[in-house]
Amino acid sequence: MFSGNYIFLGIIVNFIWGSAFLIPYYFSSLDPNIIALGRYLTYGIISVFLYITKVKTRQSLTKRQWQTAFLLAFTGNVGYYLFLTTAIHLCGITISTLIVGTIPISMIIIGCFIEKPVRLNTIVFPVLLILTGLFLVNISKFSITSAPDEMNNIILGVVFAFSSLVLWTFYGVSNVTFLKKNGSITSIQWSEAIGVCCFIQSIAAIPLLLLCKPNLTSLLFESSVMYEYIFSSLFLGIVVSWLSTILWNNVSRNIPVTLLGQIIIFETLSSLFYGYLVDQALPSLIEFSSILLIISGIYMGIKIDSYNNKKLRQTNVEIVDKSI
């Protein structure tokens, strides 16, 4: 497949991922914990079924590979989405989206420490733009909030959103690294392996969830909530998790990491668009300014990273030519 097709496929995946922000916001009557549980139980059940049916024909994973799958199942799926839905529930879709939407920059910053030739000081200005945007959007929320409980919810939501950012950054870097080092494992097989681990984690979380929220079961059996829960679980589990993970693994193998960072911007843009569409409203002046600052910072950071990588490749070519 031509690289342009992989880029287009990556954009589609990010528009699908953007709906993962919308579901907990639109179905606000649903507890964020059970939304995450329903999503990954669905994804897990599909993966377990497919894994069992292909067990004789597929390549066996090593113990170390299963350990990696289990870790990535939590950091990029169960833990990440649990924190994200909680953040959206507490502080709204705009703040959560803008914080988690800085993933491209966080991946570049991690890359600065992993790949020594890329200097951290080259992306100071883009990071300052992003931090300014995040500061403005949070201040705008605090300025219209007077109730102490609501302020506490916003602060706690911001903490959960940043936790989601940290988890997915780890997942994004680790998953790409794993896929490029283990070319014999197909995108479908790796998606199913992570899904199996998501299933195990979801099953393990059920007793803890029932212990913390004993009235959760009775709430689910209310007809209106039950229909919302079934729909959100099936959509998030099948489309947003199982299908999107297969497609993203395929994209990750065939385009550079820097380009992946650029594509992830579309998850932020789509989730913001979905949120304002549901509210049937336009962003306020401060929100619009924050969005512009953050997206400009992300775009500038990615461009600087691309330039650094290009310069590094040219330097390596010159070194090889001189050695010859």
PDB file of C-alpha atoms in Angstrom:
ATOM      1  CA  MET A   1       0.000   0.000   0.000  1.00  0.00           C
ATOM      2  CA  PHE A   2       1.275   3.486  -0.908  1.00  0.00           C
ATOM      3  CA  SER A   3       2.396   5.539   2.133  1.00  0.00           C
ATOM      4  CA  GLY A   4      -0.248   8.174   1.342  1.00  0.00           C
ATOM      5  CA  ASN A   5      -2.894   5.491   1.828  1.00  0.00           C
ATOM      6  CA  TYR A   6      -1.436   4.631   5.252  1.00  0.00           C
ATOM      7  CA  ILE A   7      -1.597   8.310   6.208  1.00  0.00           C
ATOM      8  CA  PHE A   8      -5.258   8.465   5.141  1.00  0.00           C
ATOM      9  CA  LEU A   9      -5.968   5.250   7.050  1.00  0.00           C
ATOM     10  CA  GLY A  10      -4.283   6.734  10.141  1.00  0.00           C
ATOM     11  CA  ILE A  11      -6.480   9.845   9.902  1.00  0.00           C
ATOM     12  CA  ILE A  12      -9.620   7.671   9.731  1.00  0.00           C
ATOM     13  CA  VAL A  13      -8.468   5.746  12.820  1.00  0.00           C
ATOM     14  CA  ASN A  14      -7.995   8.997  14.735  1.00  0.00           C
ATOM     15  CA  PHE A  15     -11.480  10.192  13.806  1.00  0.00           C
ATOM     16  CA  ILE A  16     -12.783   6.894  15.190  1.00  0.00           C
ATOM     17  CA  TRP A  17     -10.692   7.333  18.351  1.00  0.00           C
ATOM     18  CA  GLY A  18     -12.146  10.826  18.758  1.00  0.00           C
ATOM     19  CA  SER A  19     -15.555   9.243  19.381  1.00  0.00           C
ATOM     20  CA  ALA A  20     -14.111   7.576  22.502  1.00  0.00           C
ATOM     21  CA  PHE A  21     -14.121  11.054  24.081  1.00  0.00           C
ATOM     22  CA  LEU A  22     -17.691  11.648  22.931  1.00  0.00           C
ATOM     23  CA  ILE A  23     -19.357   8.528  24.369  1.00  0.00           C
ATOM     24  CA  PRO A  24     -18.763   9.280  28.096  1.00  0.00           C
ATOM     25  CA  TYR A  25     -19.637  12.938  27.477  1.00  0.00           C
ATOM     26  CA  TYR A  26     -22.861  12.217  25.574  1.00  0.00           C
ATOM     27  CA  PHE A  27     -23.979   9.407  27.883  1.00  0.00           C
ATOM     28  CA  SER A  28     -23.301  11.426  31.021  1.00  0.00           C
ATOM     29  CA  SER A  29     -25.746   9.289  33.047  1.00  0.00           C
ATOM     30  CA  LEU A  30     -23.386   6.320  32.733  1.00  0.00           C
ATOM     31  CA  ASP A  31     -20.630   5.871  35.307  1.00  0.00           C
ATOM     32  CA  PRO A  32     -17.196   6.280  33.609  1.00  0.00           C
ATOM     33  CA  ASN A  33     -15.949   3.086  35.261  1.00  0.00           C
ATOM     34  CA  ILE A  34     -18.621   0.888  33.678  1.00  0.00           C
ATOM     35  CA  ILE A  35     -18.122   2.540  30.280  1.00  0.00           C
ATOM     36  CA  ALA A  36     -14.451   1.516  30.383  1.00  0.00           C
ATOM     37  CA  LEU A  37     -15.380  -1.941  31.696  1.00  0.00           C
ATOM     38  CA  GLY A  38     -17.996  -2.526  28.986  1.00  0.00           C
ATOM     39  CA  ARG A  39     -15.609  -1.391  26.253  1.00  0.00           C
ATOM     40  CA  TYR A  40     -12.786  -3.723  27.217  1.00  0.00           C
ATOM     41  CA  LEU A  41     -14.982  -6.678  28.105  1.00  0.00           C
ATOM     42  CA  THR A  42     -16.405  -6.469  24.575  1.00  0.00           C
ATOM     43  CA  TYR A  43     -12.958  -6.058  23.009  1.00  0.00           C
ATOM     44  CA  GLY A  44     -11.657  -8.875  25.207  1.00  0.00           C
ATOM     45  CA  ILE A  45     -14.456 -11.338  24.412  1.00  0.00           C
ATOM     46  CA  ILE A  46     -13.936 -10.847  20.655  1.00  0.00           C
ATOM     47  CA  SER A  47     -10.168 -11.253  21.028  1.00  0.00           C
ATOM     48  CA  VAL A  48     -10.430 -14.386  23.212  1.00  0.00           C
ATOM     49  CA  PHE A  49     -12.847 -15.989  20.729  1.00  0.00           C
ATOM     50  CA  LEU A  50     -10.628 -15.203  17.721  1.00  0.00           C
ATOM     51  CA  TYR A  51      -7.494 -16.287  19.569  1.00  0.00           C
ATOM     52  CA  ILE A  52      -8.998 -19.666  20.525  1.00  0.00           C
ATOM     53  CA  THR A  53     -10.253 -20.368  17.002  1.00  0.00           C
ATOM     54  CA  LYS A  54      -6.792 -19.695  15.530  1.00  0.00           C
ATOM     55  CA  VAL A  55      -4.665 -21.206  18.301  1.00  0.00           C
ATOM     56  CA  LYS A  56      -3.400 -24.086  16.107  1.00  0.00           C
ATOM     57  CA  THR A  57      -2.451 -21.939  13.120  1.00  0.00           C
ATOM     58  CA  ARG A  58      -1.042 -18.800  14.710  1.00  0.00           C
ATOM     59  CA  GLN A  59       2.504 -18.099  15.863  1.00  0.00           C
ATOM     60  CA  SER A  60       2.925 -18.610  19.619  1.00  0.00           C
ATOM     61  CA  LEU A  61       3.995 -15.609  21.669  1.00  0.00           C
ATOM     62  CA  THR A  62       6.837 -15.853  24.156  1.00  0.00           C
ATOM     63  CA  LYS A  63       6.362 -15.186  27.863  1.00  0.00           C
ATOM     64  CA  ARG A  64       8.106 -11.815  27.459  1.00  0.00           C
ATOM     65  CA  GLN A  65       5.831 -10.851  24.562  1.00  0.00           C
ATOM     66  CA  TRP A  66       2.740 -11.712  26.637  1.00  0.00           C
ATOM     67  CA  GLN A  67       4.112  -9.566  29.475  1.00  0.00           C
ATOM     68  CA  THR A  68       4.516  -6.677  27.039  1.00  0.00           C
ATOM     69  CA  ALA A  69       0.968  -7.207  25.758  1.00  0.00           C
ATOM     70  CA  PHE A  70      -0.380  -7.182  29.326  1.00  0.00           C
ATOM     71  CA  LEU A  71       1.441  -3.929  30.127  1.00  0.00           C
ATOM     72  CA  LEU A  72       0.297  -2.252  26.895  1.00  0.00           C
ATOM     73  CA  ALA A  73      -3.261  -3.482  27.477  1.00  0.00           C
ATOM     74  CA  PHE A  74      -3.336  -1.386  30.647  1.00  0.00           C
ATOM     75  CA  THR A  75      -1.315   1.676  29.586  1.00  0.00           C
ATOM     76  CA  GLY A  76      -2.904   2.102  26.152  1.00  0.00           C
ATOM     77  CA  ASN A  77      -6.347   0.677  26.819  1.00  0.00           C
ATOM     78  CA  VAL A  78      -7.925  -0.195  30.189  1.00  0.00           C
ATOM     79  CA  GLY A  79      -6.019   2.203  32.472  1.00  0.00           C
ATOM     80  CA  TYR A  80      -5.790   4.984  29.892  1.00  0.00           C
ATOM     81  CA  TYR A  81      -9.493   4.959  29.056  1.00  0.00           C
ATOM     82  CA  LEU A  82     -10.597   4.556  32.667  1.00  0.00           C
ATOM     83  CA  PHE A  83      -8.659   7.707  33.589  1.00  0.00           C
ATOM     84  CA  LEU A  84      -9.879   9.517  30.471  1.00  0.00           C
ATOM     85  CA  THR A  85     -13.592   8.791  31.049  1.00  0.00           C
ATOM     86  CA  THR A  86     -13.197   9.862  34.668  1.00  0.00           C
ATOM     87  CA  ALA A  87     -11.529  13.110  33.553  1.00  0.00           C
ATOM     88  CA  ILE A  88     -14.327  13.849  31.051  1.00  0.00           C
ATOM     89  CA  HIS A  89     -16.915  13.085  33.738  1.00  0.00           C
ATOM     90  CA  LEU A  90     -15.240  15.515  36.175  1.00  0.00           C
ATOM     91  CA  CYS A  91     -13.976  18.437  34.075  1.00  0.00           C
ATOM     92  CA  GLY A  92     -15.649  18.086  30.660  1.00  0.00           C
ATOM     93  CA  ILE A  93     -14.585  17.125  27.167  1.00  0.00           C
ATOM     94  CA  THR A  94     -12.687  20.318  26.199  1.00  0.00           C
ATOM     95  CA  ILE A  95     -10.063  20.293  28.967  1.00  0.00           C
ATOM     96  CA  SER A  96      -9.632  16.504  28.781  1.00  0.00           C
ATOM     97  CA  THR A  97      -9.232  16.560  25.002  1.00  0.00           C
ATOM     98  CA  LEU A  98      -6.706  19.403  24.981  1.00  0.00           C
ATOM     99  CA  ILE A  99      -4.563  17.761  27.675  1.00  0.00           C
ATOM    100  CA  VAL A 100      -4.582  14.282  26.117  1.00  0.00           C
ATOM    101  CA  GLY A 101      -4.209  15.887  22.689  1.00  0.00           C
ATOM    102  CA  THR A 102      -0.643  16.911  23.545  1.00  0.00           C
ATOM    103  CA  ILE A 103       0.455  13.271  23.122  1.00  0.00           C
ATOM    104  CA  PRO A 104       2.492  14.053  19.951  1.00  0.00           C
ATOM    105  CA  ILE A 105       4.662  16.508  21.908  1.00  0.00           C
ATOM    106  CA  SER A 106       5.000  14.200  24.911  1.00  0.00           C
ATOM    107  CA  MET A 107       6.207  11.444  22.547  1.00  0.00           C
ATOM    108  CA  ILE A 108       8.745  13.834  21.019  1.00  0.00           C
ATOM    109  CA  ILE A 109       9.985  14.829  24.494  1.00  0.00           C
ATOM    110  CA  ILE A 110      10.416  11.144  25.409  1.00  0.00           C
ATOM    111  CA  GLY A 111      12.234  10.720  22.105  1.00  0.00           C
ATOM    112  CA  CYS A 112      14.655  13.487  23.128  1.00  0.00           C
ATOM    113  CA  PHE A 113      15.807  11.333  26.039  1.00  0.00           C
ATOM    114  CA  ILE A 114      15.807   8.053  24.102  1.00  0.00           C
ATOM    115  CA  GLU A 115      17.493   9.461  20.977  1.00  0.00           C
ATOM    116  CA  LYS A 116      20.338  11.666  22.210  1.00  0.00           C
ATOM    117  CA  PRO A 117      20.921  13.571  18.895  1.00  0.00           C
ATOM    118  CA  VAL A 118      17.563  15.393  19.271  1.00  0.00           C
ATOM    119  CA  ARG A 119      18.050  18.337  21.654  1.00  0.00           C
ATOM    120  CA  LEU A 120      15.291  19.118  24.142  1.00  0.00           C
ATOM    121  CA  ASN A 121      15.889  22.890  23.965  1.00  0.00           C
ATOM    122  CA  THR A 122      14.730  22.963  20.323  1.00  0.00           C
ATOM    123  CA  ILE A 123      11.115  22.357  21.344  1.00  0.00           C
ATOM    124  CA  VAL A 124      10.970  24.706  24.352  1.00  0.00           C
ATOM    125  CA  PHE A 125       8.891  27.313  22.461  1.00  0.00           C
ATOM    126  CA  PRO A 126       6.245  24.830  21.177  1.00  0.00           C
ATOM    127  CA  VAL A 127       5.935  23.384  24.692  1.00  0.00           C
ATOM    128  CA  LEU A 128       5.450  26.905  26.111  1.00  0.00           C
ATOM    129  CA  LEU A 129       2.659  27.508  23.567  1.00  0.00           C
ATOM    130  CA  ILE A 130       0.947  24.296  24.649  1.00  0.00           C
ATOM    131  CA  LEU A 131       1.316  25.070  28.365  1.00  0.00           C
ATOM    132  CA  THR A 132      -0.080  28.582  27.784  1.00  0.00           C
ATOM    133  CA  GLY A 133      -3.077  27.130  25.960  1.00  0.00           C
ATOM    134  CA  LEU A 134      -3.706  24.603  28.727  1.00  0.00           C
ATOM    135  CA  PHE A 135      -3.381  27.351  31.348  1.00  0.00           C
ATOM    136  CA  LEU A 136      -5.914  29.573  29.549  1.00  0.00           C
ATOM    137  CA  VAL A 137      -8.541  26.864  29.076  1.00  0.00           C
ATOM    138  CA  ASN A 138      -8.264  25.797  32.716  1.00  0.00           C
ATOM    139  CA  ILE A 139      -8.424  29.387  33.986  1.00  0.00           C
ATOM    140  CA  SER A 140     -11.541  29.965  31.847  1.00  0.00           C
ATOM    141  CA  LYS A 141     -13.236  27.025  33.560  1.00  0.00           C
ATOM    142  CA  PHE A 142     -12.254  28.226  37.032  1.00  0.00           C
ATOM    143  CA  SER A 143     -13.424  31.791  36.309  1.00  0.00           C
ATOM    144  CA  ILE A 144     -17.013  30.646  35.655  1.00  0.00           C
ATOM    145  CA  THR A 145     -17.036  28.206  38.571  1.00  0.00           C
ATOM    146  CA  SER A 146     -17.918  29.370  42.049  1.00  0.00           C
ATOM    147  CA  ALA A 147     -18.910  26.159  43.859  1.00  0.00           C
ATOM    148  CA  PRO A 148     -15.973  24.558  45.765  1.00  0.00           C
ATOM    149  CA  ASP A 149     -17.132  21.038  44.832  1.00  0.00           C
ATOM    150  CA  GLU A 150     -17.111  21.917  41.149  1.00  0.00           C
ATOM    151  CA  MET A 151     -13.614  23.390  41.429  1.00  0.00           C
ATOM    152  CA  ASN A 152     -12.397  20.234  43.144  1.00  0.00           C
ATOM    153  CA  ASN A 153     -13.925  18.160  40.327  1.00  0.00           C
ATOM    154  CA  ILE A 154     -12.077  20.218  37.701  1.00  0.00           C
ATOM    155  CA  ILE A 155      -8.740  19.882  39.534  1.00  0.00           C
ATOM    156  CA  LEU A 156      -9.245  16.135  39.958  1.00  0.00           C
ATOM    157  CA  GLY A 157     -10.313  15.826  36.317  1.00  0.00           C
ATOM    158  CA  VAL A 158      -7.139  17.582  35.174  1.00  0.00           C
ATOM    159  CA  VAL A 159      -5.064  15.135  37.257  1.00  0.00           C
ATOM    160  CA  PHE A 160      -6.835  12.168  35.638  1.00  0.00           C
ATOM    161  CA  ALA A 161      -6.395  13.692  32.153  1.00  0.00           C
ATOM    162  CA  PHE A 162      -2.638  14.131  32.687  1.00  0.00           C
ATOM    163  CA  SER A 163      -2.469  10.539  33.986  1.00  0.00           C
ATOM    164  CA  SER A 164      -4.102   9.404  30.729  1.00  0.00           C
ATOM    165  CA  LEU A 165      -1.531  11.423  28.804  1.00  0.00           C
ATOM    166  CA  VAL A 166       1.364   9.724  30.614  1.00  0.00           C
ATOM    167  CA  LEU A 167      -0.082   6.229  30.127  1.00  0.00           C
ATOM    168  CA  TRP A 168      -0.768   6.613  26.391  1.00  0.00           C
ATOM    169  CA  THR A 169       2.620   8.250  25.770  1.00  0.00           C
ATOM    170  CA  PHE A 170       4.264   5.160  27.241  1.00  0.00           C
ATOM    171  CA  TYR A 171       1.967   2.938  25.163  1.00  0.00           C
ATOM    172  CA  GLY A 172       2.559   4.882  21.937  1.00  0.00           C
ATOM    173  CA  VAL A 173       6.351   4.705  22.159  1.00  0.00           C
ATOM    174  CA  SER A 174       6.479   1.098  23.431  1.00  0.00           C
ATOM    175  CA  ASN A 175       3.930  -0.261  20.937  1.00  0.00           C
ATOM    176  CA  VAL A 176       5.680   1.198  17.889  1.00  0.00           C
ATOM    177  CA  THR A 177       9.046  -0.056  19.150  1.00  0.00           C
ATOM    178  CA  PHE A 178       7.657  -3.554  19.726  1.00  0.00           C
ATOM    179  CA  LEU A 179       5.932  -3.818  16.329  1.00  0.00           C
ATOM    180  CA  LYS A 180       9.043  -2.747  14.415  1.00  0.00           C
ATOM    181  CA  LYS A 181      11.241  -5.205  16.337  1.00  0.00           C
ATOM    182  CA  ASN A 182       8.803  -8.122  15.973  1.00  0.00           C
ATOM    183  CA  GLY A 183       7.890  -8.157  12.305  1.00  0.00           C
ATOM    184  CA  SER A 184       6.757 -11.793  12.402  1.00  0.00           C
ATOM    185  CA  ILE A 185       3.777 -10.904  14.638  1.00  0.00           C
ATOM    186  CA  THR A 186       0.909  -9.616  12.496  1.00  0.00           C
ATOM    187  CA  SER A 187      -1.119  -6.511  13.341  1.00  0.00           C
ATOM    188  CA  ILE A 188      -4.213  -8.691  13.847  1.00  0.00           C
ATOM    189  CA  GLN A 189      -2.415 -11.132  16.154  1.00  0.00           C
ATOM    190  CA  TRP A 190      -0.969  -8.327  18.289  1.00  0.00           C
ATOM    191  CA  SER A 191      -4.377  -6.648  18.538  1.00  0.00           C
ATOM    192  CA  GLU A 192      -5.917  -9.930  19.694  1.00  0.00           C
ATOM    193  CA  ALA A 193      -3.121 -10.544  22.216  1.00  0.00           C
ATOM    194  CA  ILE A 194      -3.691  -7.102  23.758  1.00  0.00           C
ATOM    195  CA  GLY A 195      -7.443  -7.768  23.680  1.00  0.00           C
ATOM    196  CA  VAL A 196      -7.008 -11.034  25.608  1.00  0.00           C
ATOM    197  CA  CYS A 197      -5.029  -9.135  28.256  1.00  0.00           C
ATOM    198  CA  CYS A 198      -7.739  -6.441  28.358  1.00  0.00           C
ATOM    199  CA  PHE A 199     -10.285  -9.205  29.025  1.00  0.00           C
ATOM    200  CA  ILE A 200      -8.243 -10.571  31.948  1.00  0.00           C
ATOM    201  CA  GLN A 201      -7.851  -7.082  33.436  1.00  0.00           C
ATOM    202  CA  SER A 202     -11.566  -6.301  33.001  1.00  0.00           C
ATOM    203  CA  ILE A 203     -12.632  -9.536  34.700  1.00  0.00           C
ATOM    204  CA  ALA A 204     -10.245  -8.825  37.567  1.00  0.00           C
ATOM    205  CA  ALA A 205     -11.697  -5.304  37.932  1.00  0.00           C
ATOM    206  CA  ILE A 206     -15.335  -6.430  38.319  1.00  0.00           C
ATOM    207  CA  PRO A 207     -15.165  -7.474  42.031  1.00  0.00           C
ATOM    208  CA  LEU A 208     -13.313  -4.265  42.912  1.00  0.00           C
ATOM    209  CA  LEU A 209     -15.877  -2.173  41.025  1.00  0.00           C
ATOM    210  CA  LEU A 210     -18.825  -3.887  42.731  1.00  0.00           C
ATOM    211  CA  LEU A 211     -17.151  -3.450  46.106  1.00  0.00           C
ATOM    212  CA  CYS A 212     -16.634   0.280  45.574  1.00  0.00           C
ATOM    213  CA  LYS A 213     -20.052   0.869  43.965  1.00  0.00           C
ATOM    214  CA  PRO A 214     -22.548  -1.764  45.183  1.00  0.00           C
ATOM    215  CA  ASN A 215     -25.571  -0.014  43.590  1.00  0.00           C
ATOM    216  CA  LEU A 216     -24.019  -0.113  40.105  1.00  0.00           C
ATOM    217  CA  THR A 217     -25.802  -3.317  39.050  1.00  0.00           C
ATOM    218  CA  SER A 218     -29.268  -2.022  39.934  1.00  0.00           C
ATOM    219  CA  LEU A 219     -28.621   1.200  38.000  1.00  0.00           C
ATOM    220  CA  LEU A 220     -27.652  -0.755  34.868  1.00  0.00           C
ATOM    221  CA  PHE A 221     -30.932  -2.624  34.757  1.00  0.00           C
ATOM    222  CA  GLU A 222     -32.891   0.597  34.258  1.00  0.00           C
ATOM    223  CA  SER A 223     -34.121   0.311  30.658  1.00  0.00           C
ATOM    224  CA  SER A 224     -32.846   3.668  29.344  1.00  0.00           C
ATOM    225  CA  VAL A 225     -29.402   3.250  30.896  1.00  0.00           C
ATOM    226  CA  MET A 226     -29.142  -0.383  29.770  1.00  0.00           C
ATOM    227  CA  TYR A 227     -29.691   0.507  26.099  1.00  0.00           C
ATOM    228  CA  GLU A 228     -27.087   3.275  26.317  1.00  0.00           C
ATOM    229  CA  TYR A 229     -24.653   0.897  27.984  1.00  0.00           C
ATOM    230  CA  ILE A 230     -25.096  -1.896  25.423  1.00  0.00           C
ATOM    231  CA  PHE A 231     -24.656   0.520  22.514  1.00  0.00           C
ATOM    232  CA  SER A 232     -21.587   2.250  23.983  1.00  0.00           C
ATOM    233  CA  SER A 233     -19.963  -1.083  24.944  1.00  0.00           C
ATOM    234  CA  LEU A 234     -20.459  -2.626  21.498  1.00  0.00           C
ATOM    235  CA  PHE A 235     -19.357   0.471  19.589  1.00  0.00           C
ATOM    236  CA  LEU A 236     -16.330   1.168  21.773  1.00  0.00           C
ATOM    237  CA  GLY A 237     -15.317  -2.491  22.019  1.00  0.00           C
ATOM    238  CA  ILE A 238     -15.742  -3.523  18.384  1.00  0.00           C
ATOM    239  CA  VAL A 239     -15.076  -0.354  16.370  1.00  0.00           C
ATOM    240  CA  VAL A 240     -12.958   1.908  18.583  1.00  0.00           C
ATOM    241  CA  SER A 241     -10.847  -0.874  20.153  1.00  0.00           C
ATOM    242  CA  TRP A 242     -10.704  -4.090  18.114  1.00  0.00           C
ATOM    243  CA  LEU A 243     -10.930  -2.700  14.567  1.00  0.00           C
ATOM    244  CA  SER A 244      -9.009   0.514  15.232  1.00  0.00           C
ATOM    245  CA  THR A 245      -6.157  -1.311  16.981  1.00  0.00           C
ATOM    246  CA  ILE A 246      -5.678  -3.608  13.972  1.00  0.00           C
ATOM    247  CA  LEU A 247      -5.689  -0.646  11.586  1.00  0.00           C
ATOM    248  CA  TRP A 248      -3.352   1.450  13.785  1.00  0.00           C
ATOM    249  CA  ASN A 249      -0.872  -1.412  14.163  1.00  0.00           C
ATOM    250  CA  ASN A 250      -0.797  -1.661  10.368  1.00  0.00           C
ATOM    251  CA  VAL A 251      -0.240   2.098  10.038  1.00  0.00           C
ATOM    252  CA  SER A 252       2.461   2.096  12.769  1.00  0.00           C
ATOM    253  CA  ARG A 253       4.511  -0.465  10.866  1.00  0.00           C
ATOM    254  CA  ASN A 254       4.541   1.447   7.613  1.00  0.00           C
ATOM    255  CA  ILE A 255       5.129   5.127   8.376  1.00  0.00           C
ATOM    256  CA  PRO A 256       7.735   6.942  10.550  1.00  0.00           C
ATOM    257  CA  VAL A 257       7.062   7.692  14.225  1.00  0.00           C
ATOM    258  CA  THR A 258       7.261  11.444  13.557  1.00  0.00           C
ATOM    259  CA  LEU A 259       4.491  11.160  10.992  1.00  0.00           C
ATOM    260  CA  LEU A 260       2.420   9.144  13.461  1.00  0.00           C
ATOM    261  CA  GLY A 261       2.673  12.100  15.835  1.00  0.00           C
ATOM    262  CA  GLN A 262       1.283  14.434  13.194  1.00  0.00           C
ATOM    263  CA  ILE A 263      -1.645  12.112  12.488  1.00  0.00           C
ATOM    264  CA  ILE A 264      -2.619  11.919  16.182  1.00  0.00           C
ATOM    265  CA  ILE A 265      -3.587  15.618  15.982  1.00  0.00           C
ATOM    266  CA  PHE A 266      -6.748  14.488  14.176  1.00  0.00           C
ATOM    267  CA  GLU A 267      -7.913  12.640  17.303  1.00  0.00           C
ATOM    268  CA  THR A 268      -7.816  15.944  19.198  1.00  0.00           C
ATOM    269  CA  LEU A 269      -9.542  17.879  16.421  1.00  0.00           C
ATOM    270  CA  SER A 270     -12.269  15.282  15.904  1.00  0.00           C
ATOM    271  CA  SER A 271     -13.055  14.905  19.612  1.00  0.00           C
ATOM    272  CA  LEU A 272     -13.323  18.695  20.019  1.00  0.00           C
ATOM    273  CA  PHE A 273     -15.561  18.842  16.950  1.00  0.00           C
ATOM    274  CA  TYR A 274     -17.799  16.059  18.286  1.00  0.00           C
ATOM    275  CA  GLY A 275     -18.080  17.776  21.680  1.00  0.00           C
ATOM    276  CA  TYR A 276     -19.125  21.154  20.249  1.00  0.00           C
ATOM    277  CA  LEU A 277     -21.485  19.388  17.834  1.00  0.00           C
ATOM    278  CA  VAL A 278     -23.304  17.657  20.703  1.00  0.00           C
ATOM    279  CA  ASP A 279     -23.472  20.938  22.647  1.00  0.00           C
ATOM    280  CA  GLN A 280     -24.677  22.710  19.484  1.00  0.00           C
ATOM    281  CA  ALA A 281     -22.361  25.557  20.402  1.00  0.00           C
ATOM    282  CA  LEU A 282     -19.168  27.242  19.277  1.00  0.00           C
ATOM    283  CA  PRO A 283     -16.103  27.513  21.536  1.00  0.00           C
ATOM    284  CA  SER A 284     -15.760  30.652  23.618  1.00  0.00           C
ATOM    285  CA  LEU A 285     -13.049  33.176  22.709  1.00  0.00           C
ATOM    286  CA  ILE A 286     -10.718  31.841  25.415  1.00  0.00           C
ATOM    287  CA  GLU A 287     -11.386  28.210  24.414  1.00  0.00           C
ATOM    288  CA  PHE A 288     -10.782  29.041  20.742  1.00  0.00           C
ATOM    289  CA  SER A 289      -7.534  30.844  21.629  1.00  0.00           C
ATOM    290  CA  SER A 290      -6.442  27.864  23.744  1.00  0.00           C
ATOM    291  CA  ILE A 291      -7.181  25.443  20.918  1.00  0.00           C
ATOM    292  CA  LEU A 292      -5.163  27.572  18.471  1.00  0.00           C
ATOM    293  CA  LEU A 293      -2.210  27.834  20.870  1.00  0.00           C
ATOM    294  CA  ILE A 294      -2.136  24.107  21.627  1.00  0.00           C
ATOM    295  CA  ILE A 295      -2.540  22.964  18.026  1.00  0.00           C
ATOM    296  CA  SER A 296       0.068  25.536  16.876  1.00  0.00           C
ATOM    297  CA  GLY A 297       2.471  24.258  19.529  1.00  0.00           C
ATOM    298  CA  ILE A 298       1.899  20.644  18.515  1.00  0.00           C
ATOM    299  CA  TYR A 299       2.319  21.464  14.815  1.00  0.00           C
ATOM    300  CA  MET A 300       5.476  23.520  15.432  1.00  0.00           C
ATOM    301  CA  GLY A 301       6.959  20.828  17.679  1.00  0.00           C
ATOM    302  CA  ILE A 302       6.361  18.140  15.079  1.00  0.00           C
ATOM    303  CA  LYS A 303       7.898  20.290  12.325  1.00  0.00           C
ATOM    304  CA  ILE A 304      10.998  20.919  14.471  1.00  0.00           C
ATOM    305  CA  ASP A 305      11.241  17.199  15.211  1.00  0.00           C
ATOM    306  CA  SER A 306      10.928  16.390  11.498  1.00  0.00           C
ATOM    307  CA  TYR A 307      13.671  18.899  10.678  1.00  0.00           C
ATOM    308  CA  ASN A 308      15.967  17.448  13.368  1.00  0.00           C
ATOM    309  CA  ASN A 309      15.412  13.926  12.053  1.00  0.00           C
ATOM    310  CA  LYS A 310      16.076  15.026   8.475  1.00  0.00           C
ATOM    311  CA  LYS A 311      19.254  16.805   9.526  1.00  0.00           C
ATOM    312  CA  LEU A 312      20.344  13.737  11.477  1.00  0.00           C
ATOM    313  CA  ARG A 313      19.823  11.477   8.436  1.00  0.00           C
ATOM    314  CA  GLN A 314      21.840  13.857   6.243  1.00  0.00           C
ATOM    315  CA  THR A 315      24.674  13.876   8.812  1.00  0.00           C
ATOM    316  CA  ASN A 316      24.679  10.058   8.906  1.00  0.00           C
ATOM    317  CA  VAL A 317      24.836   9.902   5.093  1.00  0.00           C
ATOM    318  CA  GLU A 318      27.774  12.337   5.057  1.00  0.00           C
ATOM    319  CA  ILE A 319      29.595  10.239   7.668  1.00  0.00           C
ATOM    320  CA  VAL A 320      29.066   7.071   5.603  1.00  0.00           C
ATOM    321  CA  ASP A 321      30.245   8.830   2.400  1.00  0.00           C
ATOM    322  CA  LYS A 322      33.409  10.061   4.116  1.00  0.00           C
ATOM    323  CA  SER A 323      34.149   6.604   5.511  1.00  0.00           C
ATOM    324  CA  ILE A 324      33.836   5.141   1.994  1.00  0.00           C
TER     325      ILE A 324
END
